[in-house]
Structure formats: C-alpha cells, structure tokens
Coordinates of C-alpha atoms and ligand atoms in Angstrom, one line a residue:
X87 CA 0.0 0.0 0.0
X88 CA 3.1 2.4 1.2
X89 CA 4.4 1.2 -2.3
X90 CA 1.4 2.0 -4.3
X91 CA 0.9 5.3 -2.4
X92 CA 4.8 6.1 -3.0
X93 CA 4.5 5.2 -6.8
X94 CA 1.2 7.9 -7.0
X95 CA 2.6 10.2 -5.3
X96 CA 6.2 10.1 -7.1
X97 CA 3.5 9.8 -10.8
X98 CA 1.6 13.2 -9.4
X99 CA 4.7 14.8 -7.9
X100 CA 6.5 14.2 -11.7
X101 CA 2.7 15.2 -13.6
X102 CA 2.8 18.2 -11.8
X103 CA 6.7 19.1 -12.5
X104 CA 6.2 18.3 -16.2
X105 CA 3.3 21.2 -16.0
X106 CA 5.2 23.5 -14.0
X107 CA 7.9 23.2 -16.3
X108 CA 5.7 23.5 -19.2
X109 CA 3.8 26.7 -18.2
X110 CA 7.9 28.0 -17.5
X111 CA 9.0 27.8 -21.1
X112 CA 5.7 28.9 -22.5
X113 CA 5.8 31.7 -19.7
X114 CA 8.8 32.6 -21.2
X115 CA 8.3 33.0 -24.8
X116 CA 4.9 35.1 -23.8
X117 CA 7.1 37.6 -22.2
X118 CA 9.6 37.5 -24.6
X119 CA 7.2 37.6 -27.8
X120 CA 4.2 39.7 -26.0
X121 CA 1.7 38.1 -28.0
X122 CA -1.8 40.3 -29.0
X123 CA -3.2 37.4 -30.6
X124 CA -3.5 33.6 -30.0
X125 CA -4.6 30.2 -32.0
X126 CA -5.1 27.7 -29.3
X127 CA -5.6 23.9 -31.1
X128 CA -4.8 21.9 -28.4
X129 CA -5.9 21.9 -24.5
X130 CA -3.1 23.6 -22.2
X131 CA -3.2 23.5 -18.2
X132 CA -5.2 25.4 -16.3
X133 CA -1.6 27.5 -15.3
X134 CA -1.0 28.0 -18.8
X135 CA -4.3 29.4 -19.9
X136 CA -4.7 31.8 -16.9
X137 CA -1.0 33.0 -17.8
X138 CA -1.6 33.3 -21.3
X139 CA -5.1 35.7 -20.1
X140 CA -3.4 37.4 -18.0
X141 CA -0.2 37.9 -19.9
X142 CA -2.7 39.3 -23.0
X143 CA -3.0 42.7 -23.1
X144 CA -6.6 44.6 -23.0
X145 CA -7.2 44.2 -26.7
X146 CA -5.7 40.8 -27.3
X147 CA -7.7 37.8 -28.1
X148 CA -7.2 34.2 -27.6
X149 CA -8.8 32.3 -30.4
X150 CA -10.0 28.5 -30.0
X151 CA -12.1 25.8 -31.4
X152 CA -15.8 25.4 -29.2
X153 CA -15.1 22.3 -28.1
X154 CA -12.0 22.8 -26.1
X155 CA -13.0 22.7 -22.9
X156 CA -13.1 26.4 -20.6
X157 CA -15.3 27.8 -18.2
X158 CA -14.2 31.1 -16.6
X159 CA -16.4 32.9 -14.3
X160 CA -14.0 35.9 -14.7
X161 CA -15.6 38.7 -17.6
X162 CA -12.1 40.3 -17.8
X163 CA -10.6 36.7 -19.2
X164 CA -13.6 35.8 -21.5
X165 CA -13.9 39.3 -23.2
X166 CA -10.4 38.0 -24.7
X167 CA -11.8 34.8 -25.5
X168 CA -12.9 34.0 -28.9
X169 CA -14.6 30.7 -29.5
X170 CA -15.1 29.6 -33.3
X171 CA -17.6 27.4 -34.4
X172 CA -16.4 23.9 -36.6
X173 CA -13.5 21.6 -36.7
X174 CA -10.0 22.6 -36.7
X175 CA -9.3 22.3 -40.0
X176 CA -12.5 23.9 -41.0
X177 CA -11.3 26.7 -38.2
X178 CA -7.9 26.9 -39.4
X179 CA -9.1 27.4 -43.5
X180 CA -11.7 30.4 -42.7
X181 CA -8.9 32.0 -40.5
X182 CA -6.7 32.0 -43.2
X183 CA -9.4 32.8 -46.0
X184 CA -10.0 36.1 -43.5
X185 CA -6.2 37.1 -43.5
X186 CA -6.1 35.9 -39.8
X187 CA -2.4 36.2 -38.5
X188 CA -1.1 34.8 -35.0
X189 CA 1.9 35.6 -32.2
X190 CA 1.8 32.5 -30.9
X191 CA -0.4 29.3 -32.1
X192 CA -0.7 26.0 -29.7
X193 CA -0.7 22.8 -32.0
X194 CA -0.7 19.2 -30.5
X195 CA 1.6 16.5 -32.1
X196 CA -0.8 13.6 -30.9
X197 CA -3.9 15.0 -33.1
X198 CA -5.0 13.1 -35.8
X199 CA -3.1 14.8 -38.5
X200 CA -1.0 17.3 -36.9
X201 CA 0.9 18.0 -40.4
X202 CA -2.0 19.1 -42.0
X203 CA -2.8 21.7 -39.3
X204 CA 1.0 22.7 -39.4
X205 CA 0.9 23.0 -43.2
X206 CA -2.5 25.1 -43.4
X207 CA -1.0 27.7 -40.5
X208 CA 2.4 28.1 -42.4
X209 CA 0.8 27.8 -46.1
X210 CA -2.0 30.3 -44.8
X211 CA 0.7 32.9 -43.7
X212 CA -1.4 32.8 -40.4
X213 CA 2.2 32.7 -38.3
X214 CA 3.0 36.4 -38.3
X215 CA 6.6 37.2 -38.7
X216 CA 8.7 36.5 -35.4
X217 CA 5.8 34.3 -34.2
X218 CA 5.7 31.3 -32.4
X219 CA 4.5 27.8 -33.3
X220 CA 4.7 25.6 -29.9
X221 CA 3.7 21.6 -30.8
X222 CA 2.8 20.3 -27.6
X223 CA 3.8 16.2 -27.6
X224 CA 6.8 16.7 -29.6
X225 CA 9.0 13.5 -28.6
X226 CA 10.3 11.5 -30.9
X227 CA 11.0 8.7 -28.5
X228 CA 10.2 7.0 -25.7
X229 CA 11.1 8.8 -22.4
X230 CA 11.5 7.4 -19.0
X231 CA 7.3 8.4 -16.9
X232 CA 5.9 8.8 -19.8
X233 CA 3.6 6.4 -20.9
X234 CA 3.6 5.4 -24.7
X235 CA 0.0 5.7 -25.2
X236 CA 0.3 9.2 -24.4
X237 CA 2.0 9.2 -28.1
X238 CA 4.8 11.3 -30.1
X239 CA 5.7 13.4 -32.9
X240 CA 5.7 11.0 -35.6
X241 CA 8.8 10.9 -38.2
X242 CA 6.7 12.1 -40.7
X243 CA 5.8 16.0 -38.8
X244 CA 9.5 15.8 -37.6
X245 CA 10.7 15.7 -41.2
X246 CA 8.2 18.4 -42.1
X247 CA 9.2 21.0 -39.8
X248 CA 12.9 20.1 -39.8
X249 CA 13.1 20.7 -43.5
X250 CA 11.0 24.5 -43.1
X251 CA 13.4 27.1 -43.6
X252 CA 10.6 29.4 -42.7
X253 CA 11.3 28.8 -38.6
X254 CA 13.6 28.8 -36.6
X255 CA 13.2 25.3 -34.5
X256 CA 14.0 24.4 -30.5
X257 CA 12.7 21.1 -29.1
X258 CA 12.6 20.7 -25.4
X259 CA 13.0 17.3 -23.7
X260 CA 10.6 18.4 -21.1
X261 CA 7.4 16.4 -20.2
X262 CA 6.3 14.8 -23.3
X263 CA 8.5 17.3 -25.5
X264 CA 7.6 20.8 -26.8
X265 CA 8.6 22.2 -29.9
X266 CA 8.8 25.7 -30.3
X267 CA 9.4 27.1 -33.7
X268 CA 9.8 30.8 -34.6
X269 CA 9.4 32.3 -38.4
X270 CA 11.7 34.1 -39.6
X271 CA 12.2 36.0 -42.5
X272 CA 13.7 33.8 -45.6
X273 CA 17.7 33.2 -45.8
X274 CA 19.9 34.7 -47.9
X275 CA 19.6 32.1 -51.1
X276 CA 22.0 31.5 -54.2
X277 CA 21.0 31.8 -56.4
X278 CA 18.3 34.5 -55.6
X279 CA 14.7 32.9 -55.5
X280 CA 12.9 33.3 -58.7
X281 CA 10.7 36.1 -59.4
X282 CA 11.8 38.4 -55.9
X283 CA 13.7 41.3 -56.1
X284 CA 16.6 41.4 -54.1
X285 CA 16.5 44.4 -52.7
X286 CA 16.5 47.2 -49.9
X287 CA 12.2 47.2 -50.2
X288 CA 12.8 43.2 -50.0
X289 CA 14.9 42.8 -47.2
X290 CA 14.8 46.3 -45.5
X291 CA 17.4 48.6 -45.3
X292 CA 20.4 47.2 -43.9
X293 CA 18.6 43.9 -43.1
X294 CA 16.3 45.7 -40.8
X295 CA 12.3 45.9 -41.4
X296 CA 10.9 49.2 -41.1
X297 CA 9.6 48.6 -37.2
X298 CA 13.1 47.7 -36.5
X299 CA 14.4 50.6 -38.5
X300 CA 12.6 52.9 -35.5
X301 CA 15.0 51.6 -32.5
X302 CA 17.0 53.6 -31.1
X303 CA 19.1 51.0 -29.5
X304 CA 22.4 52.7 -28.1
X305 CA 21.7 56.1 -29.4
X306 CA 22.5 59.0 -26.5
X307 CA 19.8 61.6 -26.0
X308 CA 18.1 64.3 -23.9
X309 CA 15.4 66.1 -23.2
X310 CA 15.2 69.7 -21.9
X311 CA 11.7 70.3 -20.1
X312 CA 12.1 66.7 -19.5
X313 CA 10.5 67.0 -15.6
X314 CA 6.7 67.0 -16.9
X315 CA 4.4 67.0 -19.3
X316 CA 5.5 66.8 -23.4
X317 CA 9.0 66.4 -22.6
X318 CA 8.7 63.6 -19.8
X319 CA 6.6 61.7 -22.7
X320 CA 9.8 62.2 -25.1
X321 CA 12.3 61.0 -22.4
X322 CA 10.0 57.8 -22.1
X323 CA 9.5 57.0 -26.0
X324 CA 13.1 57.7 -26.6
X325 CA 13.5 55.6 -23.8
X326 CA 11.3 52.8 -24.8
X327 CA 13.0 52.9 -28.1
X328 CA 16.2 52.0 -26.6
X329 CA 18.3 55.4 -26.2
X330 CA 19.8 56.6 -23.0
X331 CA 18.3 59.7 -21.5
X332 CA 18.9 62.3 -20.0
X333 CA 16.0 64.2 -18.2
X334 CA 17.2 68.1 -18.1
X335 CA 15.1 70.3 -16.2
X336 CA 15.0 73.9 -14.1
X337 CA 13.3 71.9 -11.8
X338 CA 15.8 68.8 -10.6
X339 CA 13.3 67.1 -8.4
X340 CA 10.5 66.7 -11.4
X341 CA 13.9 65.9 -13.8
X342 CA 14.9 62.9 -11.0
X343 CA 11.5 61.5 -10.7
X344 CA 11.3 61.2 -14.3
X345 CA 14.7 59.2 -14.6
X346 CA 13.9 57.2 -11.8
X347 CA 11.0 56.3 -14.1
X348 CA 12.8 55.3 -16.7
X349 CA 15.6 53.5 -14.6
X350 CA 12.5 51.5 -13.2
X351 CA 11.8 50.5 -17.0
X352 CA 15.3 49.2 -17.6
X353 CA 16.1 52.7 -19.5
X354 CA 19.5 54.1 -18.3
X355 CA 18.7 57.6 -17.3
X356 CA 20.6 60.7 -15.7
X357 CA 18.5 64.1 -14.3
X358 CA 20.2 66.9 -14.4
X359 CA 18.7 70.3 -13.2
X360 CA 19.7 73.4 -15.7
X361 CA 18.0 76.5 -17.2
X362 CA 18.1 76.1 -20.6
X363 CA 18.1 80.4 -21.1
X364 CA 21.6 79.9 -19.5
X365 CA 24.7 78.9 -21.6
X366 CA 26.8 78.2 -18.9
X367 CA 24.1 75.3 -18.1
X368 CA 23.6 73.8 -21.4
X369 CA 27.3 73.9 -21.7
X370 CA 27.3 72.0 -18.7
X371 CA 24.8 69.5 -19.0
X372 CA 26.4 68.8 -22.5
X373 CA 30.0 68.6 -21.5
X374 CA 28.2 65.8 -19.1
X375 CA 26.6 64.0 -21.4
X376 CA 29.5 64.2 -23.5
X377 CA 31.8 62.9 -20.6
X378 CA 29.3 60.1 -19.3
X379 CA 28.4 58.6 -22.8
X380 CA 30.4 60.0 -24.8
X381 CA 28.3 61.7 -27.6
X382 CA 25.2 62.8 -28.2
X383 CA 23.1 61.5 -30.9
X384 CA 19.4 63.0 -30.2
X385 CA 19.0 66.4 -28.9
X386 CA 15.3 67.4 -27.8
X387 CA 14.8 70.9 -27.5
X388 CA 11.7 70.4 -25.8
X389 CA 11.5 72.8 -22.9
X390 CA 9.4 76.7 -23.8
X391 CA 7.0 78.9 -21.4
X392 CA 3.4 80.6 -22.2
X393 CA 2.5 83.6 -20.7
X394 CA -0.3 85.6 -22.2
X395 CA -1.3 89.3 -22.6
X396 CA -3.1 91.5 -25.1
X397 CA -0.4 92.7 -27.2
X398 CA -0.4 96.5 -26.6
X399 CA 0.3 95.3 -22.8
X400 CA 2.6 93.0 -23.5
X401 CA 5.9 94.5 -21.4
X402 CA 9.2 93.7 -22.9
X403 CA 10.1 91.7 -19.4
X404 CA 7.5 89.2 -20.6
X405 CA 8.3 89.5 -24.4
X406 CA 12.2 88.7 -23.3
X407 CA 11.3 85.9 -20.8
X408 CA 9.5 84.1 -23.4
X409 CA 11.9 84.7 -26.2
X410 CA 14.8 83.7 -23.6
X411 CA 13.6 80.6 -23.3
X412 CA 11.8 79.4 -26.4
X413 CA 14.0 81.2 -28.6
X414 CA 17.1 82.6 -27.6
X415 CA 17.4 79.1 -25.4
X416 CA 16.2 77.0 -27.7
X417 CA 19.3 78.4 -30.1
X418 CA 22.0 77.7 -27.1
X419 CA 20.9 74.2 -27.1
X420 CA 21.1 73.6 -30.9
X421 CA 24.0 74.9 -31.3
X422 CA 25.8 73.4 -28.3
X423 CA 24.8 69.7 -29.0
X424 CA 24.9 70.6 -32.6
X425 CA 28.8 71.5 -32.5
X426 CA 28.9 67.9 -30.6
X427 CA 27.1 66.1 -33.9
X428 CA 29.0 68.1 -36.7
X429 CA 32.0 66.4 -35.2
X430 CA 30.6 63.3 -34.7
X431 CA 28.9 63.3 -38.6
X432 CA 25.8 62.5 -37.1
X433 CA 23.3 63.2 -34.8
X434 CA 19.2 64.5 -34.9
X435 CA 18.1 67.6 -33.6
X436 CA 14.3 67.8 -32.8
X437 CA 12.7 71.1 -31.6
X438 CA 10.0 71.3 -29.7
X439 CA 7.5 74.3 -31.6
X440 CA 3.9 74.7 -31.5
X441 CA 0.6 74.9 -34.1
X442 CA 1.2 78.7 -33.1
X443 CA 4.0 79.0 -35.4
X444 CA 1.3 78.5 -37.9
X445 CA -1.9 80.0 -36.9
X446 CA -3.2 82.7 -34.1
X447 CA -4.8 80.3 -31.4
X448 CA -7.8 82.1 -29.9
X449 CA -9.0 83.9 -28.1
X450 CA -6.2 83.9 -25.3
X451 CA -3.5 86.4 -26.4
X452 CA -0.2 85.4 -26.8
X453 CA 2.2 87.7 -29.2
X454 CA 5.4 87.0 -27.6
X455 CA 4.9 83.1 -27.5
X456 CA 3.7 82.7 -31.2
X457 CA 6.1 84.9 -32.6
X458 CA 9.0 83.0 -30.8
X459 CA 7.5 79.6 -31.9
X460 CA 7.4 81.0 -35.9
X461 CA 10.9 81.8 -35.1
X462 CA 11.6 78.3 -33.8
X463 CA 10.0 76.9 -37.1
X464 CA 12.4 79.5 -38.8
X465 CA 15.7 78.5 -37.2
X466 CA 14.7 74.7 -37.8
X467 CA 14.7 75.5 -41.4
X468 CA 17.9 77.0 -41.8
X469 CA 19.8 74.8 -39.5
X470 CA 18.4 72.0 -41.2
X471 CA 19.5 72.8 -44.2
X472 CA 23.1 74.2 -43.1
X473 CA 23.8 71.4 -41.2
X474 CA 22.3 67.9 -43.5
X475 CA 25.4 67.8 -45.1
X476 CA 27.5 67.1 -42.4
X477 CA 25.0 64.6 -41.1
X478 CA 22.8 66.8 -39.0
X479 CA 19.2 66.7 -39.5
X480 CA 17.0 69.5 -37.5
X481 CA 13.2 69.3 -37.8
X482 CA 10.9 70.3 -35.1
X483 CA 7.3 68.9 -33.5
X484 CA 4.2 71.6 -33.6
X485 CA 2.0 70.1 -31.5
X486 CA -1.8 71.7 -31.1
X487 CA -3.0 72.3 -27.7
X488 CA -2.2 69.8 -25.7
X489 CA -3.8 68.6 -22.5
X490 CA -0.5 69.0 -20.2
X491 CA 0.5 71.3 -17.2
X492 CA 1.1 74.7 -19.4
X493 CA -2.4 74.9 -20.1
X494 CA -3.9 74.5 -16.9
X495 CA -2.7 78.1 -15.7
X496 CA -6.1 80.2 -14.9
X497 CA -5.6 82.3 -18.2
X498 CA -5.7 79.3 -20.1
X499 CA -7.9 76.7 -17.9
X500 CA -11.2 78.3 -18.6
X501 CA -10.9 78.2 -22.7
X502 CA -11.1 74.8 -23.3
X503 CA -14.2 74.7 -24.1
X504 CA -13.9 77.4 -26.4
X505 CA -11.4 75.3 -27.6
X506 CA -12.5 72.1 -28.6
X507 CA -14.9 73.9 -30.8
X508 CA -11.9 74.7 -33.5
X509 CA -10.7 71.2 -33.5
X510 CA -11.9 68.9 -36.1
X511 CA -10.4 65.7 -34.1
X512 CA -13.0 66.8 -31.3
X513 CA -10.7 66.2 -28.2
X514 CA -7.2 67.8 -26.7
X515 CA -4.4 65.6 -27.6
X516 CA -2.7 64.1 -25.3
X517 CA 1.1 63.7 -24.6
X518 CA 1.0 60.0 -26.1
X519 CA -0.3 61.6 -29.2
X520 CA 2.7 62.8 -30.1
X521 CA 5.0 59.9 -28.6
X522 CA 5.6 58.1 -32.3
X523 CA 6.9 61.4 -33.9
X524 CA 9.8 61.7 -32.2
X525 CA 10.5 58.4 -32.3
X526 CA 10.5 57.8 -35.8
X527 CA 12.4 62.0 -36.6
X528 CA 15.2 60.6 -33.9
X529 CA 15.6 57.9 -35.6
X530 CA 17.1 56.7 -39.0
X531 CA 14.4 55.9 -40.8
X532 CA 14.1 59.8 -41.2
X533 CA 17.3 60.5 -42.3
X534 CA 16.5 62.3 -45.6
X535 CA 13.9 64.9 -43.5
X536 CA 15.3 68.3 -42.5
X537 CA 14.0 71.3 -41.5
X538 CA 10.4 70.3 -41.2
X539 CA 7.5 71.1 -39.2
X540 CA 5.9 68.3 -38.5
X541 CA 2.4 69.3 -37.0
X542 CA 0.3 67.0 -34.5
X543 CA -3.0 68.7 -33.9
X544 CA -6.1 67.0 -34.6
X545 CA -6.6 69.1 -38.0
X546 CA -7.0 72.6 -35.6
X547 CA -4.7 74.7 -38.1
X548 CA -6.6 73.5 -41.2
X549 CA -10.1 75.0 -39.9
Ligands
NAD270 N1 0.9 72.1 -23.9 C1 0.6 72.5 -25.1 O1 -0.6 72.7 -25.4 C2 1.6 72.9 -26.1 C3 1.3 73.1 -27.4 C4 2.2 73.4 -28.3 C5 3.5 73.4 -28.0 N2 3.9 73.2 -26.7 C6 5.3 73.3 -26.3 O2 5.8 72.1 -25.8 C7 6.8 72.3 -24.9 C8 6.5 71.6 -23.6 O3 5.3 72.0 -23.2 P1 4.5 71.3 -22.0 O4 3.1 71.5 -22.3 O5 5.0 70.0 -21.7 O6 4.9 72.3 -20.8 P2 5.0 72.1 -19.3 O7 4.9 73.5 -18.7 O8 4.0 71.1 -18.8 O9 6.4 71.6 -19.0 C9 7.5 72.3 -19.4 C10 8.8 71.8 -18.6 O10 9.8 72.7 -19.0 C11 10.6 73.1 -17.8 N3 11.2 74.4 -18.2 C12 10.6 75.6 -18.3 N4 11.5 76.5 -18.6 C13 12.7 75.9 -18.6 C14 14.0 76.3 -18.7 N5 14.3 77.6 -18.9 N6 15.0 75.5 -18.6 C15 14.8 74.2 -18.4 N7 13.5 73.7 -18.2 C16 12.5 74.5 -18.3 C17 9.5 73.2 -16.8 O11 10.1 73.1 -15.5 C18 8.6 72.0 -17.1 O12 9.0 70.8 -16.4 C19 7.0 73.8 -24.8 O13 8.0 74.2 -25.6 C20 5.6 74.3 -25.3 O14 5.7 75.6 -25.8 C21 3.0 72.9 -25.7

C-alpha cells in the first residue's frame, strides 16, 4: 500500500513538474514575444491558460475551437476569448481565408493529423513574422514516466518542420517534448529565389524591417523640459526605443523622478537640473553627457514657457522671458549639442515648436509666445539645411494644444471649451499623441527629413 501510495505520489509529484515546467518555457516565450493574438488547437493546463489571459493585453484575443474545454467565471478573461464554431481544419481554413495572422499558435503533435494543421497555418501565412509555433507532444522517443500511449511526434511531422526554412526550431525534452518554432524572415539564397527582387524594399534597409528601423538601441539623448508634461513623454518614448536619456530640467526634483521612471523601465537615465536660457548650463549639461556617454546622438529641444497678454500690454520683461527661453534658449541648445554632432557626422536635432508658429490660437492672447515659436519653425529651417550635409538633420514637432500642465494656468484653464470647438479631431491631444513622432524623426528611418515642421494637432490649423 506504502508502495502503491509512494508510486502515485512520485506519478503526481513528476505530472505536476512536467506542467510547471511546461507553463515555464511557454511563460517565457509570452514575455519574450508579448503576443496580442493567439490560436489555441490543443488543450493547455489550467496555469497556462490563466498566464496566457493574464499575460494578454486589454485588446488581445485568444482564439480556440468550441469544443475545447473552458469555463471562466471571470468577464475580464472571456472578453479575450474567442470561441469559433467547426473543426479545426475547417477553423484553421476560414482563419486563413480572412487574413487571420497569430503571435503564438498552440498545436498538439498527438492530433489526428498534426501535419495538415501545421501546413494550413504556415501555407495560410497565419504565423506572423517573429511568431511562435509551440507543438505540444513533440517526442520523438520514448522517455522514462511517460507512458507510450500518451504518443509522439511522428517521423513524418519531424521531417516536415525540420526541413522548413521558414522557422527557426528548439525542441525541449521536457514532459512529453515541446517544440517551439519561430518564423523568420527567408535566408539569404543563391542563387536568388525566382521572381523576388533582391532588394532594400525586400529585405529592408540594412537587413532591418521598417519597425526595426525605429530603434533607437544605443543612441544617447536628452530632453530639456524633460520633468513633466511633453517632454517627460519624449524621455520615455526615446527611452522605450532604446536610447539613453537624459531628463534636463529647471526643476531637478521633477527631472529625477522622471529618470527614476525610466531606470525602473530598464532605461539608463541621468536628471540633471539646468536653465536652458543659461549657456553656462547647457554647456554644462552637454560637457556631461559628453563625458558620461560619450556623444550625443538626439538632442530634444523640448523645454518653452506661455505667458499671455493682449499685445499692446505685452511689457518687454514678458516678451524677453519668453523669447529667452523658447527662442534665444532653444538656439543655445542647438547649437551646443549641434557643435557635438558636426564632429561626430551625425546626430538629430528635434525642436519642440507649436501649431502657433502657424496660426493665431484664440482667443487667449499670446504675441510674444507665437512669434518665438514662428521663429523656432524658422531657425529649424535654416539649421536644417546648413547642417544635412554634415550629417545633421533638425526638424521640429508643432504640436496643437495639448492637455498637459502649461495649459492649466487660470488664463488658459477656462478656454477649453472654447477650444474644442476649432478642433476637427473633437478632443485635446494628449502627450501620447505625439510619442511616435519623435521616435521615428530621432531615428534613421528619417534620415532624408530636414527642416520640417511636423504638426500633430487634430486638424486645428486646417479649420
Ligand atoms: N501644452 C501645449 O498645449 C503645447 C502646445 C504646443 C507646444 N507646446 C510646447 O511644448 C513644450 C513643452 O510644453 P508642455 O506643455 O510639456 O509644458 P509644461 O509646462 O508642462 O512643461 C515644461 C517643462 O519645462 C521646464 N522648463 C521651463 N522652462 C525651462 C528652462 N528655462 N530650462 C529648463 N527647463 C525649463 C519646466 O520646469 C517644465 O518641467 C513647450 O515648448 C511648449 O511651448 C505645448
């Protein structure tokens, strides 16, 4: 009895490591692929399936066949659930007749005819690039606890995916065996495949797709104005993109919270506290940037003040603070970190200007700030084209009125209303809103763009 209880127990202790160690690896390639969308065709442990729903973000969607067996009492994990009607095969072919494309599909070798489901995903392009195909079952041979009738991979699949140069292929010994194979894009061949180009559009410029092309892997930036608002969500997208940053702000304590942001994120990140009207600061913060990384390849000249008054009261102290910093500032910085690029042969300069340089926002009154962002838009211009030459690109972001602490001042708090009226997009945009811009003008994808104004604002200066 001791024996027979010792032999169950050892069975449920090894069951139990086989699905530990199971939900591990596919734990793992969920955090490393972050998929939005998932073809399940096989049953997975209860472990697995609540870390695959929780592991899915908001919008994703786990896609299965009605008859594999669920039942969640939780809203949250069935709004992601999505249960077609059929059987697999029939599943798999109106997927692919609709386009469908996976992150991560779930296949089990021991199905009745596991090729055929293999072929239709791969042949229906329903494994998105960098995707992942994980066959549960996958051993080839007998294992020590593992009862033949569970069955294997037979030859026949093995051969199959062994001889697809479309993914790359890992089988773990684990449990019953899992196979995990990820597509990737097709090899260099010789001679070149028939009827493809072999070219930059083909295989991306320099190998790279164009998502890839957007990294920023290595690159050294900063941020002025970097403590709140625009500029904190530049330091972050740079960030996320895979620069260094460094947070520069008047205020040190908003610049250090922001970095220690960013540190959290597994972004290296440095706050230094400066006044960007000052040159002895920017020379300062840029002789440390200089010294810590050792260039600097993305200059954000984010950081600029409002202050309003009808014109004819408009005293020169207010005309001079503004231009000090949005201006007069804003040329300190360019030309510092520029002086640092020329010599390097490289580097992007991206100035922060507004949908002012363009229009008259109304009905607050603002001279001195929208004639110093025109002259931002101007300066941007001609150091973008001085400088392309040498390998410096300047362009600048004109964002429309965005929802961040510069316009909650009283002058400003009570016209949004008034506001929202002129904009075609309806709403305020928000610091995200303009995340992707300077992301893709810091990076080299944009190479051939100088001197622009790109404008983000909901369609405002076209009304
Ligand atoms: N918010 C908008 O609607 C809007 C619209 C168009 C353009 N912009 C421009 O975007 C930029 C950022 O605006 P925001 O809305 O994030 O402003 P914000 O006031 O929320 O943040 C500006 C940051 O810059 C810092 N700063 C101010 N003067 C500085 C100086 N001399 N040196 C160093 N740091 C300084 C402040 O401490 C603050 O952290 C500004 O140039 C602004 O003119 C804003």
């Amino acid at each position: 009895m001791e024996t027979f209880q010792g032999v169950k127990l050892w069975k449920a202790d090894c069951e139990s490591t086989m699905e530990h160690t199971e939900n591990q690896v596919y734990k793992m390639v969920v955090q490393l692929t972050r998929p939005r969308k998932i073809l399940q065709l096989c049953s997975l442990s209860t472990d697995s399936m609540d870390m695959l729903y929780d592991y899915l973000p908001e919008d994703g969607c786990l896609v299965t066949s009605e008859f594999e067996k669920f039942s969640y009492e939780c809203p949250a994990k069935e709004r992601k659930l999505q249960k077609r009607k059929g059987t697999k095969e029939e599943i798999l072919k109106e997927l692919a007749a609709l386009g469908e494309q996976y992150d991560m599909v779930f296949i089990d070798a021991t199905e009745e005819n596991p090729i055929n489901y293999y072929n239709l995903i791969m042949s229906g392009n329903m494994l998105r690039m960098n995707g992942v195909i994980c066959v549960q079952n996958a051993s080839t041979s007998s294992q020590e606890g593992i009862d033949d009738e569970t069955g294997f991979m037979s030859k026949e699949m093995t051969d199959v995916i062994k001889a697809d140069a479309r993914v790359e292929q890992v089988k773990l010994p684990s449990g019953c065996g899992i196979f995990i194979g990820r597509r990737i894009p097709l090899p260099q061949t010789s001679p070149p495949l028939k009827g493809i180009v072999e070219d930059d559009v083909f295989r991306g410029f320099g190998g790279l797709g164009i998502l890839d092309r957007l990294r920023l892997d290595g690159k050294v930036a900063y941020v002025t104005g970097g403590g709140q608002g625009i500029g904190r969500a530049f330091g972050h997208a740079l960030g996320e993109a895979g620069a260094k940053v460094t947070i520069v702000d008047m205020d040190l304590q908003k610049a250090e919270a922001v970095a220690h942001e960013l540190h959290m994120k597994g972004i290296n990140s440095v706050a230094m506290a400066a006044d960007i009207s000052k040159e002895e600061d920017v020379k300062r913060v840029v002789d440390a940037i200089v010294a810590n990384w050792g260039r600097i390849d993305i200059a954000c000249n984010n950081a600029g003040i409002n202050m309003n008054s009808a014109s004819e009261d408009t005293t020169l102290e207010e005309w001079d603070k503004t231009f000090n910093v949005n201006l007069r500032g804003l040329f300190i910085c360019c030309q510092a970190a520029g002086r640092v690029m020329l010599s390097q042969g490289y580097g992007k300069i991206i100035n922060t200007a507004s949908m002012a340089s363009l229009i008259v926002p109304h009905p607050q009154k603002q001279l001195a700030y929208n004639t110093s962002k025109a002259g931002v838009v101007k300066l941007t211009q001609t150091l973008g084209t001085e400088w392309i030459d040498r390998g410096v690109r300047v362009n600048c972001i004109s964002p429309g009125i965005v929802d961040t602490p510069l316009i909650h001042s009283e002058a400003l708090k009570p016209l949004v209303k008034r506001w929202l009226a002129d904009i075609p997009a309806g709403c305020l945009a928000q610091v995200t809103d303009l995340q992707a811009a300077v992301v893709y003008l810091a990076s080299e994808a944009s190479d051939y763009m100088t001197g622009h104004n790109l404008v983000i604002d909901g369609g405002q200066s076209l009304w």
